[in-house]
mmCIF file with all atom_site columns, C-alpha atoms in Angstrom:
data_model
loop_
_atom_site.group_PDB
_atom_site.id
_atom_site.type_symbol
_atom_site.label_atom_id
_atom_site.label_alt_id
_atom_site.label_comp_id
_atom_site.label_asym_id
_atom_site.label_entity_id
_atom_site.label_seq_id
_atom_site.pdbx_PDB_ins_code
_atom_site.Cartn_x
_atom_site.Cartn_y
_atom_site.Cartn_z
_atom_site.occupancy
_atom_site.B_iso_or_equiv
_atom_site.pdbx_formal_charge
_atom_site.auth_seq_id
_atom_site.auth_comp_id
_atom_site.auth_asym_id
_atom_site.auth_atom_id
_atom_site.pdbx_PDB_model_num
ATOM 1   C CA . UNK A 1 1   ? 41.109  34.065 -42.777 1.00 0.00 ? 29  UNK A CA 1
ATOM 2   C CA . UNK A 1 2   ? 41.788  32.083 -39.609 1.00 0.00 ? 30  UNK A CA 1
ATOM 3   C CA . UNK A 1 3   ? 38.637  30.738 -38.007 1.00 0.00 ? 31  UNK A CA 1
ATOM 4   C CA . UNK A 1 4   ? 37.609  32.171 -34.648 1.00 0.00 ? 32  UNK A CA 1
ATOM 5   C CA . UNK A 1 5   ? 36.046  29.710 -32.213 1.00 0.00 ? 33  UNK A CA 1
ATOM 6   C CA . UNK A 1 6   ? 33.343  30.752 -29.765 1.00 0.00 ? 34  UNK A CA 1
ATOM 7   C CA . UNK A 1 7   ? 35.755  30.270 -26.859 1.00 0.00 ? 35  UNK A CA 1
ATOM 8   C CA . UNK A 1 8   ? 38.311  32.516 -28.522 1.00 0.00 ? 36  UNK A CA 1
ATOM 9   C CA . UNK A 1 9   ? 35.638  35.105 -29.306 1.00 0.00 ? 37  UNK A CA 1
ATOM 10  C CA . UNK A 1 10  ? 34.446  35.165 -25.687 1.00 0.00 ? 38  UNK A CA 1
ATOM 11  C CA . UNK A 1 11  ? 37.982  35.515 -24.332 1.00 0.00 ? 39  UNK A CA 1
ATOM 12  C CA . UNK A 1 12  ? 38.732  38.249 -26.865 1.00 0.00 ? 40  UNK A CA 1
ATOM 13  C CA . UNK A 1 13  ? 35.545  40.096 -25.927 1.00 0.00 ? 41  UNK A CA 1
ATOM 14  C CA . UNK A 1 14  ? 36.471  39.950 -22.246 1.00 0.00 ? 42  UNK A CA 1
ATOM 15  C CA . UNK A 1 15  ? 39.954  41.251 -22.941 1.00 0.00 ? 43  UNK A CA 1
ATOM 16  C CA . UNK A 1 16  ? 38.761  44.062 -25.202 1.00 0.00 ? 44  UNK A CA 1
ATOM 17  C CA . UNK A 1 17  ? 36.150  45.094 -22.660 1.00 0.00 ? 45  UNK A CA 1
ATOM 18  C CA . UNK A 1 18  ? 38.607  45.264 -19.769 1.00 0.00 ? 46  UNK A CA 1
ATOM 19  C CA . UNK A 1 19  ? 41.218  47.186 -21.758 1.00 0.00 ? 47  UNK A CA 1
ATOM 20  C CA . UNK A 1 20  ? 38.615  49.449 -23.361 1.00 0.00 ? 48  UNK A CA 1
ATOM 21  C CA . UNK A 1 21  ? 36.891  50.386 -20.104 1.00 0.00 ? 49  UNK A CA 1
ATOM 22  C CA . UNK A 1 22  ? 40.232  50.887 -18.363 1.00 0.00 ? 50  UNK A CA 1
ATOM 23  C CA . UNK A 1 23  ? 41.246  53.340 -21.102 1.00 0.00 ? 51  UNK A CA 1
ATOM 24  C CA . UNK A 1 24  ? 38.047  55.324 -21.654 1.00 0.00 ? 52  UNK A CA 1
ATOM 25  C CA . UNK A 1 25  ? 37.327  55.699 -17.936 1.00 0.00 ? 53  UNK A CA 1
ATOM 26  C CA . UNK A 1 26  ? 40.514  55.035 -15.974 1.00 0.00 ? 54  UNK A CA 1
ATOM 27  C CA . UNK A 1 27  ? 43.172  56.452 -18.306 1.00 0.00 ? 55  UNK A CA 1
ATOM 28  C CA . UNK A 1 28  ? 40.992  59.328 -19.452 1.00 0.00 ? 56  UNK A CA 1
ATOM 29  C CA . UNK A 1 29  ? 40.167  60.297 -15.851 1.00 0.00 ? 57  UNK A CA 1
ATOM 30  C CA . UNK A 1 30  ? 43.840  60.230 -14.885 1.00 0.00 ? 58  UNK A CA 1
ATOM 31  C CA . UNK A 1 31  ? 44.801  62.420 -17.852 1.00 0.00 ? 59  UNK A CA 1
ATOM 32  C CA . UNK A 1 32  ? 41.949  64.836 -17.158 1.00 0.00 ? 60  UNK A CA 1
ATOM 33  C CA . UNK A 1 33  ? 42.851  65.151 -13.483 1.00 0.00 ? 61  UNK A CA 1
ATOM 34  C CA . UNK A 1 34  ? 46.479  65.698 -14.394 1.00 0.00 ? 62  UNK A CA 1
ATOM 35  C CA . UNK A 1 35  ? 45.513  68.497 -16.789 1.00 0.00 ? 63  UNK A CA 1
ATOM 36  C CA . UNK A 1 36  ? 42.695  70.198 -14.868 1.00 0.00 ? 64  UNK A CA 1
ATOM 37  C CA . UNK A 1 37  ? 43.031  69.061 -11.260 1.00 0.00 ? 65  UNK A CA 1
ATOM 38  C CA . UNK A 1 38  ? 39.611  67.382 -11.266 1.00 0.00 ? 66  UNK A CA 1
ATOM 39  C CA . UNK A 1 39  ? 38.292  63.980 -12.338 1.00 0.00 ? 67  UNK A CA 1
ATOM 40  C CA . UNK A 1 40  ? 35.477  65.160 -14.607 1.00 0.00 ? 68  UNK A CA 1
ATOM 41  C CA . UNK A 1 41  ? 32.942  62.900 -12.887 1.00 0.00 ? 69  UNK A CA 1
ATOM 42  C CA . UNK A 1 42  ? 29.602  64.548 -12.134 1.00 0.00 ? 70  UNK A CA 1
ATOM 43  C CA . UNK A 1 43  ? 27.567  61.437 -11.276 1.00 0.00 ? 71  UNK A CA 1
ATOM 44  C CA . UNK A 1 44  ? 23.981  60.474 -12.008 1.00 0.00 ? 72  UNK A CA 1
ATOM 45  C CA . UNK A 1 45  ? 21.576  63.375 -12.529 1.00 0.00 ? 73  UNK A CA 1
ATOM 46  C CA . UNK A 1 46  ? 18.027  63.703 -11.268 1.00 0.00 ? 74  UNK A CA 1
ATOM 47  C CA . UNK A 1 47  ? 15.999  62.395 -8.362  1.00 0.00 ? 75  UNK A CA 1
ATOM 48  C CA . UNK A 1 48  ? 15.549  58.613 -7.993  1.00 0.00 ? 76  UNK A CA 1
ATOM 49  C CA . UNK A 1 49  ? 12.891  57.436 -10.431 1.00 0.00 ? 77  UNK A CA 1
ATOM 50  C CA . UNK A 1 50  ? 13.245  60.423 -12.770 1.00 0.00 ? 78  UNK A CA 1
ATOM 51  C CA . UNK A 1 51  ? 14.123  60.073 -16.460 1.00 0.00 ? 79  UNK A CA 1
ATOM 52  C CA . UNK A 1 52  ? 17.605  61.461 -15.774 1.00 0.00 ? 80  UNK A CA 1
ATOM 53  C CA . UNK A 1 53  ? 18.141  58.976 -12.951 1.00 0.00 ? 81  UNK A CA 1
ATOM 54  C CA . UNK A 1 54  ? 17.019  56.042 -15.066 1.00 0.00 ? 82  UNK A CA 1
ATOM 55  C CA . UNK A 1 55  ? 19.426  57.084 -17.797 1.00 0.00 ? 83  UNK A CA 1
ATOM 56  C CA . UNK A 1 56  ? 22.318  56.844 -15.342 1.00 0.00 ? 84  UNK A CA 1
ATOM 57  C CA . UNK A 1 57  ? 21.111  53.557 -13.866 1.00 0.00 ? 85  UNK A CA 1
ATOM 58  C CA . UNK A 1 58  ? 20.690  51.976 -17.308 1.00 0.00 ? 86  UNK A CA 1
ATOM 59  C CA . UNK A 1 59  ? 24.168  53.134 -18.292 1.00 0.00 ? 87  UNK A CA 1
ATOM 60  C CA . UNK A 1 60  ? 25.637  51.378 -15.263 1.00 0.00 ? 88  UNK A CA 1
ATOM 61  C CA . UNK A 1 61  ? 23.516  48.305 -16.028 1.00 0.00 ? 89  UNK A CA 1
ATOM 62  C CA . UNK A 1 62  ? 24.883  48.271 -19.578 1.00 0.00 ? 90  UNK A CA 1
ATOM 63  C CA . UNK A 1 63  ? 28.463  48.259 -18.288 1.00 0.00 ? 91  UNK A CA 1
ATOM 64  C CA . UNK A 1 64  ? 27.744  45.430 -15.847 1.00 0.00 ? 92  UNK A CA 1
ATOM 65  C CA . UNK A 1 65  ? 25.921  43.310 -18.431 1.00 0.00 ? 93  UNK A CA 1
ATOM 66  C CA . UNK A 1 66  ? 28.634  43.951 -21.027 1.00 0.00 ? 94  UNK A CA 1
ATOM 67  C CA . UNK A 1 67  ? 31.205  42.523 -18.605 1.00 0.00 ? 95  UNK A CA 1
ATOM 68  C CA . UNK A 1 68  ? 28.948  39.640 -17.583 1.00 0.00 ? 96  UNK A CA 1
ATOM 69  C CA . UNK A 1 69  ? 28.235  38.488 -21.149 1.00 0.00 ? 97  UNK A CA 1
ATOM 70  C CA . UNK A 1 70  ? 31.725  37.217 -22.048 1.00 0.00 ? 98  UNK A CA 1
ATOM 71  C CA . UNK A 1 71  ? 32.369  36.037 -18.472 1.00 0.00 ? 99  UNK A CA 1
ATOM 72  C CA . UNK A 1 72  ? 29.223  33.896 -18.505 1.00 0.00 ? 100 UNK A CA 1
ATOM 73  C CA . UNK A 1 73  ? 30.127  32.580 -21.968 1.00 0.00 ? 101 UNK A CA 1
ATOM 74  C CA . UNK A 1 74  ? 33.654  31.637 -20.866 1.00 0.00 ? 102 UNK A CA 1
ATOM 75  C CA . UNK A 1 75  ? 32.344  29.751 -17.813 1.00 0.00 ? 103 UNK A CA 1
ATOM 76  C CA . UNK A 1 76  ? 29.615  28.079 -19.878 1.00 0.00 ? 104 UNK A CA 1
ATOM 77  C CA . UNK A 1 77  ? 26.793  29.404 -17.698 1.00 0.00 ? 105 UNK A CA 1
ATOM 78  C CA . UNK A 1 78  ? 25.263  31.113 -20.743 1.00 0.00 ? 106 UNK A CA 1
ATOM 79  C CA . UNK A 1 79  ? 25.887  29.136 -23.929 1.00 0.00 ? 107 UNK A CA 1
ATOM 80  C CA . UNK A 1 80  ? 26.908  30.954 -27.084 1.00 0.00 ? 108 UNK A CA 1
ATOM 81  C CA . UNK A 1 81  ? 24.776  30.047 -30.121 1.00 0.00 ? 109 UNK A CA 1
ATOM 82  C CA . UNK A 1 82  ? 26.263  27.585 -32.568 1.00 0.00 ? 110 UNK A CA 1
ATOM 83  C CA . UNK A 1 83  ? 27.847  29.367 -35.490 1.00 0.00 ? 111 UNK A CA 1
ATOM 84  C CA . UNK A 1 84  ? 29.008  32.327 -33.422 1.00 0.00 ? 112 UNK A CA 1
ATOM 85  C CA . UNK A 1 85  ? 32.555  33.470 -33.956 1.00 0.00 ? 113 UNK A CA 1
ATOM 86  C CA . UNK A 1 86  ? 33.788  33.092 -37.527 1.00 0.00 ? 114 UNK A CA 1
ATOM 87  C CA . UNK A 1 87  ? 33.141  36.114 -39.750 1.00 0.00 ? 115 UNK A CA 1
ATOM 88  C CA . UNK A 1 88  ? 30.824  37.739 -37.187 1.00 0.00 ? 116 UNK A CA 1
ATOM 89  C CA . UNK A 1 89  ? 33.539  37.414 -34.592 1.00 0.00 ? 117 UNK A CA 1
ATOM 90  C CA . UNK A 1 90  ? 36.097  39.170 -36.764 1.00 0.00 ? 118 UNK A CA 1
ATOM 91  C CA . UNK A 1 91  ? 33.591  41.908 -37.596 1.00 0.00 ? 119 UNK A CA 1
ATOM 92  C CA . UNK A 1 92  ? 32.840  42.304 -33.902 1.00 0.00 ? 120 UNK A CA 1
ATOM 93  C CA . UNK A 1 93  ? 36.526  42.573 -33.050 1.00 0.00 ? 121 UNK A CA 1
ATOM 94  C CA . UNK A 1 94  ? 37.042  45.326 -35.643 1.00 0.00 ? 122 UNK A CA 1
ATOM 95  C CA . UNK A 1 95  ? 33.982  47.254 -34.445 1.00 0.00 ? 123 UNK A CA 1
ATOM 96  C CA . UNK A 1 96  ? 34.943  46.923 -30.775 1.00 0.00 ? 124 UNK A CA 1
ATOM 97  C CA . UNK A 1 97  ? 38.534  48.064 -31.289 1.00 0.00 ? 125 UNK A CA 1
ATOM 98  C CA . UNK A 1 98  ? 37.478  50.876 -33.626 1.00 0.00 ? 126 UNK A CA 1
ATOM 99  C CA . UNK A 1 99  ? 34.735  51.965 -31.248 1.00 0.00 ? 127 UNK A CA 1
ATOM 100 C CA . UNK A 1 100 ? 36.974  52.127 -28.188 1.00 0.00 ? 128 UNK A CA 1
ATOM 101 C CA . UNK A 1 101 ? 39.671  54.009 -30.121 1.00 0.00 ? 129 UNK A CA 1
ATOM 102 C CA . UNK A 1 102 ? 37.063  56.472 -31.422 1.00 0.00 ? 130 UNK A CA 1
ATOM 103 C CA . UNK A 1 103 ? 35.862  57.078 -27.844 1.00 0.00 ? 131 UNK A CA 1
ATOM 104 C CA . UNK A 1 104 ? 39.399  58.003 -26.806 1.00 0.00 ? 132 UNK A CA 1
ATOM 105 C CA . UNK A 1 105 ? 39.843  60.335 -29.779 1.00 0.00 ? 133 UNK A CA 1
ATOM 106 C CA . UNK A 1 106 ? 36.511  62.071 -29.109 1.00 0.00 ? 134 UNK A CA 1
ATOM 107 C CA . UNK A 1 107 ? 37.275  62.393 -25.389 1.00 0.00 ? 135 UNK A CA 1
ATOM 108 C CA . UNK A 1 108 ? 40.631  63.939 -26.199 1.00 0.00 ? 136 UNK A CA 1
ATOM 109 C CA . UNK A 1 109 ? 38.916  66.362 -28.573 1.00 0.00 ? 137 UNK A CA 1
ATOM 110 C CA . UNK A 1 110 ? 36.786  67.693 -25.718 1.00 0.00 ? 138 UNK A CA 1
ATOM 111 C CA . UNK A 1 111 ? 39.863  68.845 -23.809 1.00 0.00 ? 139 UNK A CA 1
ATOM 112 C CA . UNK A 1 112 ? 39.026  70.432 -20.462 1.00 0.00 ? 140 UNK A CA 1
ATOM 113 C CA . UNK A 1 113 ? 35.281  70.329 -21.289 1.00 0.00 ? 141 UNK A CA 1
ATOM 114 C CA . UNK A 1 114 ? 35.153  66.532 -20.887 1.00 0.00 ? 142 UNK A CA 1
ATOM 115 C CA . UNK A 1 115 ? 32.721  65.398 -18.207 1.00 0.00 ? 143 UNK A CA 1
ATOM 116 C CA . UNK A 1 116 ? 30.854  62.270 -17.134 1.00 0.00 ? 144 UNK A CA 1
ATOM 117 C CA . UNK A 1 117 ? 27.449  63.558 -16.114 1.00 0.00 ? 145 UNK A CA 1
ATOM 118 C CA . UNK A 1 118 ? 26.179  67.122 -15.982 1.00 0.00 ? 146 UNK A CA 1
ATOM 119 C CA . UNK A 1 119 ? 26.435  69.790 -13.295 1.00 0.00 ? 147 UNK A CA 1
ATOM 120 C CA . UNK A 1 120 ? 23.748  72.327 -14.208 1.00 0.00 ? 148 UNK A CA 1
ATOM 121 C CA . UNK A 1 121 ? 25.574  75.093 -12.342 1.00 0.00 ? 149 UNK A CA 1
ATOM 122 C CA . UNK A 1 122 ? 28.764  74.581 -14.323 1.00 0.00 ? 150 UNK A CA 1
ATOM 123 C CA . UNK A 1 123 ? 29.613  76.282 -17.628 1.00 0.00 ? 151 UNK A CA 1
ATOM 124 C CA . UNK A 1 124 ? 31.932  74.471 -20.037 1.00 0.00 ? 152 UNK A CA 1
ATOM 125 C CA . UNK A 1 125 ? 32.948  75.371 -23.564 1.00 0.00 ? 153 UNK A CA 1
ATOM 126 C CA . UNK A 1 126 ? 30.876  74.121 -26.509 1.00 0.00 ? 154 UNK A CA 1
ATOM 127 C CA . UNK A 1 127 ? 33.059  71.775 -28.579 1.00 0.00 ? 155 UNK A CA 1
ATOM 128 C CA . UNK A 1 128 ? 32.158  71.762 -32.287 1.00 0.00 ? 156 UNK A CA 1
ATOM 129 C CA . UNK A 1 129 ? 35.444  70.781 -33.939 1.00 0.00 ? 157 UNK A CA 1
ATOM 130 C CA . UNK A 1 130 ? 37.075  67.461 -34.806 1.00 0.00 ? 158 UNK A CA 1
ATOM 131 C CA . UNK A 1 131 ? 34.710  64.521 -34.459 1.00 0.00 ? 159 UNK A CA 1
ATOM 132 C CA . UNK A 1 132 ? 32.118  66.909 -33.008 1.00 0.00 ? 160 UNK A CA 1
ATOM 133 C CA . UNK A 1 133 ? 31.860  68.591 -36.407 1.00 0.00 ? 161 UNK A CA 1
ATOM 134 C CA . UNK A 1 134 ? 30.582  65.292 -37.823 1.00 0.00 ? 162 UNK A CA 1
ATOM 135 C CA . UNK A 1 135 ? 28.125  64.288 -35.079 1.00 0.00 ? 163 UNK A CA 1
ATOM 136 C CA . UNK A 1 136 ? 27.147  66.050 -31.858 1.00 0.00 ? 164 UNK A CA 1
ATOM 137 C CA . UNK A 1 137 ? 27.684  62.988 -29.644 1.00 0.00 ? 165 UNK A CA 1
ATOM 138 C CA . UNK A 1 138 ? 30.642  61.067 -31.081 1.00 0.00 ? 166 UNK A CA 1
ATOM 139 C CA . UNK A 1 139 ? 31.580  59.556 -27.706 1.00 0.00 ? 167 UNK A CA 1
ATOM 140 C CA . UNK A 1 140 ? 28.176  57.910 -27.344 1.00 0.00 ? 168 UNK A CA 1
ATOM 141 C CA . UNK A 1 141 ? 28.139  56.806 -30.990 1.00 0.00 ? 169 UNK A CA 1
ATOM 142 C CA . UNK A 1 142 ? 31.568  55.239 -30.549 1.00 0.00 ? 170 UNK A CA 1
ATOM 143 C CA . UNK A 1 143 ? 30.566  53.536 -27.284 1.00 0.00 ? 171 UNK A CA 1
ATOM 144 C CA . UNK A 1 144 ? 27.505  52.005 -28.924 1.00 0.00 ? 172 UNK A CA 1
ATOM 145 C CA . UNK A 1 145 ? 29.700  50.844 -31.819 1.00 0.00 ? 173 UNK A CA 1
ATOM 146 C CA . UNK A 1 146 ? 32.150  49.207 -29.427 1.00 0.00 ? 174 UNK A CA 1
ATOM 147 C CA . UNK A 1 147 ? 29.364  47.423 -27.562 1.00 0.00 ? 175 UNK A CA 1
ATOM 148 C CA . UNK A 1 148 ? 27.817  46.289 -30.846 1.00 0.00 ? 176 UNK A CA 1
ATOM 149 C CA . UNK A 1 149 ? 31.184  44.755 -31.665 1.00 0.00 ? 177 UNK A CA 1
ATOM 150 C CA . UNK A 1 150 ? 31.300  42.951 -28.322 1.00 0.00 ? 178 UNK A CA 1
ATOM 151 C CA . UNK A 1 151 ? 27.759  41.694 -28.915 1.00 0.00 ? 179 UNK A CA 1
ATOM 152 C CA . UNK A 1 152 ? 28.805  40.234 -32.278 1.00 0.00 ? 180 UNK A CA 1
ATOM 153 C CA . UNK A 1 153 ? 31.721  38.521 -30.571 1.00 0.00 ? 181 UNK A CA 1
ATOM 154 C CA . UNK A 1 154 ? 29.445  37.028 -27.892 1.00 0.00 ? 182 UNK A CA 1
ATOM 155 C CA . UNK A 1 155 ? 25.890  37.032 -29.324 1.00 0.00 ? 183 UNK A CA 1
ATOM 156 C CA . UNK A 1 156 ? 23.866  36.081 -26.246 1.00 0.00 ? 184 UNK A CA 1
ATOM 157 C CA . UNK A 1 157 ? 20.773  37.481 -24.566 1.00 0.00 ? 185 UNK A CA 1
ATOM 158 C CA . UNK A 1 158 ? 23.016  39.097 -21.933 1.00 0.00 ? 186 UNK A CA 1
ATOM 159 C CA . UNK A 1 159 ? 25.112  41.019 -24.445 1.00 0.00 ? 187 UNK A CA 1
ATOM 160 C CA . UNK A 1 160 ? 21.974  42.016 -26.370 1.00 0.00 ? 188 UNK A CA 1
ATOM 161 C CA . UNK A 1 161 ? 20.445  43.324 -23.125 1.00 0.00 ? 189 UNK A CA 1
ATOM 162 C CA . UNK A 1 162 ? 23.612  45.331 -22.489 1.00 0.00 ? 190 UNK A CA 1
ATOM 163 C CA . UNK A 1 163 ? 23.359  46.940 -25.921 1.00 0.00 ? 191 UNK A CA 1
ATOM 164 C CA . UNK A 1 164 ? 19.677  47.788 -25.424 1.00 0.00 ? 192 UNK A CA 1
ATOM 165 C CA . UNK A 1 165 ? 20.370  49.295 -21.991 1.00 0.00 ? 193 UNK A CA 1
ATOM 166 C CA . UNK A 1 166 ? 23.187  51.408 -23.404 1.00 0.00 ? 194 UNK A CA 1
ATOM 167 C CA . UNK A 1 167 ? 21.102  52.743 -26.293 1.00 0.00 ? 195 UNK A CA 1
ATOM 168 C CA . UNK A 1 168 ? 18.183  53.644 -24.013 1.00 0.00 ? 196 UNK A CA 1
ATOM 169 C CA . UNK A 1 169 ? 20.567  55.224 -21.489 1.00 0.00 ? 197 UNK A CA 1
ATOM 170 C CA . UNK A 1 170 ? 22.253  57.291 -24.194 1.00 0.00 ? 198 UNK A CA 1
ATOM 171 C CA . UNK A 1 171 ? 18.930  58.520 -25.544 1.00 0.00 ? 199 UNK A CA 1
ATOM 172 C CA . UNK A 1 172 ? 17.827  59.518 -22.041 1.00 0.00 ? 200 UNK A CA 1
ATOM 173 C CA . UNK A 1 173 ? 21.112  61.222 -21.196 1.00 0.00 ? 201 UNK A CA 1
ATOM 174 C CA . UNK A 1 174 ? 21.307  63.177 -24.440 1.00 0.00 ? 202 UNK A CA 1
ATOM 175 C CA . UNK A 1 175 ? 17.674  64.210 -24.894 1.00 0.00 ? 203 UNK A CA 1
ATOM 176 C CA . UNK A 1 176 ? 16.652  64.731 -21.258 1.00 0.00 ? 204 UNK A CA 1
ATOM 177 C CA . UNK A 1 177 ? 19.879  65.906 -19.602 1.00 0.00 ? 205 UNK A CA 1
ATOM 178 C CA . UNK A 1 178 ? 22.569  67.163 -21.962 1.00 0.00 ? 206 UNK A CA 1
ATOM 179 C CA . UNK A 1 179 ? 20.650  68.877 -24.762 1.00 0.00 ? 207 UNK A CA 1
ATOM 180 C CA . UNK A 1 180 ? 18.481  71.019 -22.431 1.00 0.00 ? 208 UNK A CA 1
ATOM 181 C CA . UNK A 1 181 ? 21.597  71.955 -20.430 1.00 0.00 ? 209 UNK A CA 1
ATOM 182 C CA . UNK A 1 182 ? 23.558  72.932 -23.544 1.00 0.00 ? 210 UNK A CA 1
ATOM 183 C CA . UNK A 1 183 ? 20.610  74.875 -24.956 1.00 0.00 ? 211 UNK A CA 1
ATOM 184 C CA . UNK A 1 184 ? 20.321  76.897 -21.734 1.00 0.00 ? 212 UNK A CA 1
ATOM 185 C CA . UNK A 1 185 ? 24.053  77.406 -21.418 1.00 0.00 ? 213 UNK A CA 1
ATOM 186 C CA . UNK A 1 186 ? 25.009  78.224 -25.010 1.00 0.00 ? 214 UNK A CA 1
ATOM 187 C CA . UNK A 1 187 ? 21.752  79.527 -26.460 1.00 0.00 ? 215 UNK A CA 1
ATOM 188 C CA . UNK A 1 188 ? 21.933  80.593 -30.105 1.00 0.00 ? 216 UNK A CA 1
ATOM 189 C CA . UNK A 1 189 ? 25.370  79.081 -30.634 1.00 0.00 ? 217 UNK A CA 1
ATOM 190 C CA . UNK A 1 190 ? 24.110  75.629 -29.657 1.00 0.00 ? 218 UNK A CA 1
ATOM 191 C CA . UNK A 1 191 ? 20.878  76.036 -31.627 1.00 0.00 ? 219 UNK A CA 1
ATOM 192 C CA . UNK A 1 192 ? 22.895  76.807 -34.763 1.00 0.00 ? 220 UNK A CA 1
ATOM 193 C CA . UNK A 1 193 ? 25.146  73.820 -34.064 1.00 0.00 ? 221 UNK A CA 1
ATOM 194 C CA . UNK A 1 194 ? 22.184  71.435 -33.785 1.00 0.00 ? 222 UNK A CA 1
ATOM 195 C CA . UNK A 1 195 ? 20.871  72.683 -37.136 1.00 0.00 ? 223 UNK A CA 1
ATOM 196 C CA . UNK A 1 196 ? 24.185  71.923 -38.834 1.00 0.00 ? 224 UNK A CA 1
ATOM 197 C CA . UNK A 1 197 ? 25.260  68.640 -37.219 1.00 0.00 ? 225 UNK A CA 1
ATOM 198 C CA . UNK A 1 198 ? 23.390  65.377 -36.625 1.00 0.00 ? 226 UNK A CA 1
ATOM 199 C CA . UNK A 1 199 ? 22.817  63.933 -33.163 1.00 0.00 ? 227 UNK A CA 1
ATOM 200 C CA . UNK A 1 200 ? 24.436  60.478 -33.429 1.00 0.00 ? 228 UNK A CA 1
ATOM 201 C CA . UNK A 1 201 ? 24.889  59.942 -37.178 1.00 0.00 ? 229 UNK A CA 1
ATOM 202 C CA . UNK A 1 202 ? 26.033  62.468 -39.800 1.00 0.00 ? 230 UNK A CA 1
ATOM 203 C CA . UNK A 1 203 ? 23.064  64.529 -41.001 1.00 0.00 ? 231 UNK A CA 1
ATOM 204 C CA . UNK A 1 204 ? 20.536  62.573 -38.913 1.00 0.00 ? 232 UNK A CA 1
ATOM 205 C CA . UNK A 1 205 ? 18.784  64.259 -36.002 1.00 0.00 ? 233 UNK A CA 1
ATOM 206 C CA . UNK A 1 206 ? 19.531  67.841 -36.936 1.00 0.00 ? 234 UNK A CA 1
ATOM 207 C CA . UNK A 1 207 ? 17.099  70.340 -35.457 1.00 0.00 ? 235 UNK A CA 1
ATOM 208 C CA . UNK A 1 208 ? 14.874  72.352 -37.757 1.00 0.00 ? 236 UNK A CA 1
ATOM 209 C CA . UNK A 1 209 ? 14.933  76.139 -37.893 1.00 0.00 ? 237 UNK A CA 1
ATOM 210 C CA . UNK A 1 210 ? 12.153  77.607 -35.797 1.00 0.00 ? 238 UNK A CA 1
ATOM 211 C CA . UNK A 1 211 ? 8.956   77.888 -37.811 1.00 0.00 ? 239 UNK A CA 1
ATOM 212 C CA . UNK A 1 212 ? 10.116  75.481 -40.523 1.00 0.00 ? 240 UNK A CA 1
ATOM 213 C CA . UNK A 1 213 ? 7.284   73.064 -39.743 1.00 0.00 ? 241 UNK A CA 1
ATOM 214 C CA . UNK A 1 214 ? 4.576   75.624 -40.259 1.00 0.00 ? 242 UNK A CA 1
ATOM 215 C CA . UNK A 1 215 ? 2.228   75.434 -43.191 1.00 0.00 ? 243 UNK A CA 1
ATOM 216 C CA . UNK A 1 216 ? 0.495   78.403 -44.786 1.00 0.00 ? 244 UNK A CA 1
ATOM 217 C CA . UNK A 1 217 ? -3.159  77.724 -45.649 1.00 0.00 ? 245 UNK A CA 1
ATOM 218 C CA . UNK A 1 218 ? -4.680  79.933 -48.332 1.00 0.00 ? 246 UNK A CA 1
ATOM 219 C CA . UNK A 1 219 ? -8.379  80.620 -48.783 1.00 0.00 ? 247 UNK A CA 1
ATOM 220 C CA . UNK A 1 220 ? -10.516 82.809 -50.975 1.00 0.00 ? 248 UNK A CA 1
ATOM 221 C CA . UNK A 1 221 ? -10.643 85.347 -48.156 1.00 0.00 ? 249 UNK A CA 1
ATOM 222 C CA . UNK A 1 222 ? -9.115  88.574 -49.503 1.00 0.00 ? 250 UNK A CA 1
ATOM 223 C CA . UNK A 1 223 ? -7.365  89.198 -46.186 1.00 0.00 ? 251 UNK A CA 1
ATOM 224 C CA . UNK A 1 224 ? -3.870  87.723 -45.655 1.00 0.00 ? 252 UNK A CA 1
ATOM 225 C CA . UNK A 1 225 ? -3.981  84.206 -44.204 1.00 0.00 ? 253 UNK A CA 1
ATOM 226 C CA . UNK A 1 226 ? -2.302  83.296 -40.897 1.00 0.00 ? 254 UNK A CA 1
ATOM 227 C CA . UNK A 1 227 ? 0.334   80.635 -40.387 1.00 0.00 ? 255 UNK A CA 1
ATOM 228 C CA . UNK A 1 228 ? -0.952  77.638 -38.430 1.00 0.00 ? 256 UNK A CA 1
ATOM 229 C CA . UNK A 1 229 ? 0.932   74.998 -36.582 1.00 0.00 ? 257 UNK A CA 1
#
């Protein structure tokens, strides 16, 4: 296997980031507008300082830091640790390319339901097929995978901060914004979906059937016992 220098890894990370972001945001928006007549952008949810708002702000911060990490490494303003590149660099390249491609596939699978952000007054179809039959949030899983790959290519504090910001932003967006919206909009259908499919990883984060966490306590009392939480 050809060795990958730190300079090559940083340049590759910058190139993959630019192409990846251009595709998953720019190209996808153009295709969506061409198909539906609208961009799909709904913006940051919530009032400034709210959990929803912070999720959006951290997502933007993750994008900025992810771009800054390879740029700072290329200019030498933030040194890349000795030993970076090599096998980790190749692994990072594979993860980044695979992650960005998976984002595009998952976005395409959403069809006209694809959005960036949530409009609580809007009703879109619940997508449960394709990659969404494996995990409920394949776009976010793929984005985190791509950024993990970029972090392996340029393992600095800046890239690590970008990854942390993205993970926190995703958790906020999914748990605080999207899941409550989908539960209100799709009711029983969504509840059944969450019981069958994991949140970010297959089988992990599935919701439990209502009442499954209750325990029945028995006593010597001849009357039937009551379930307790």
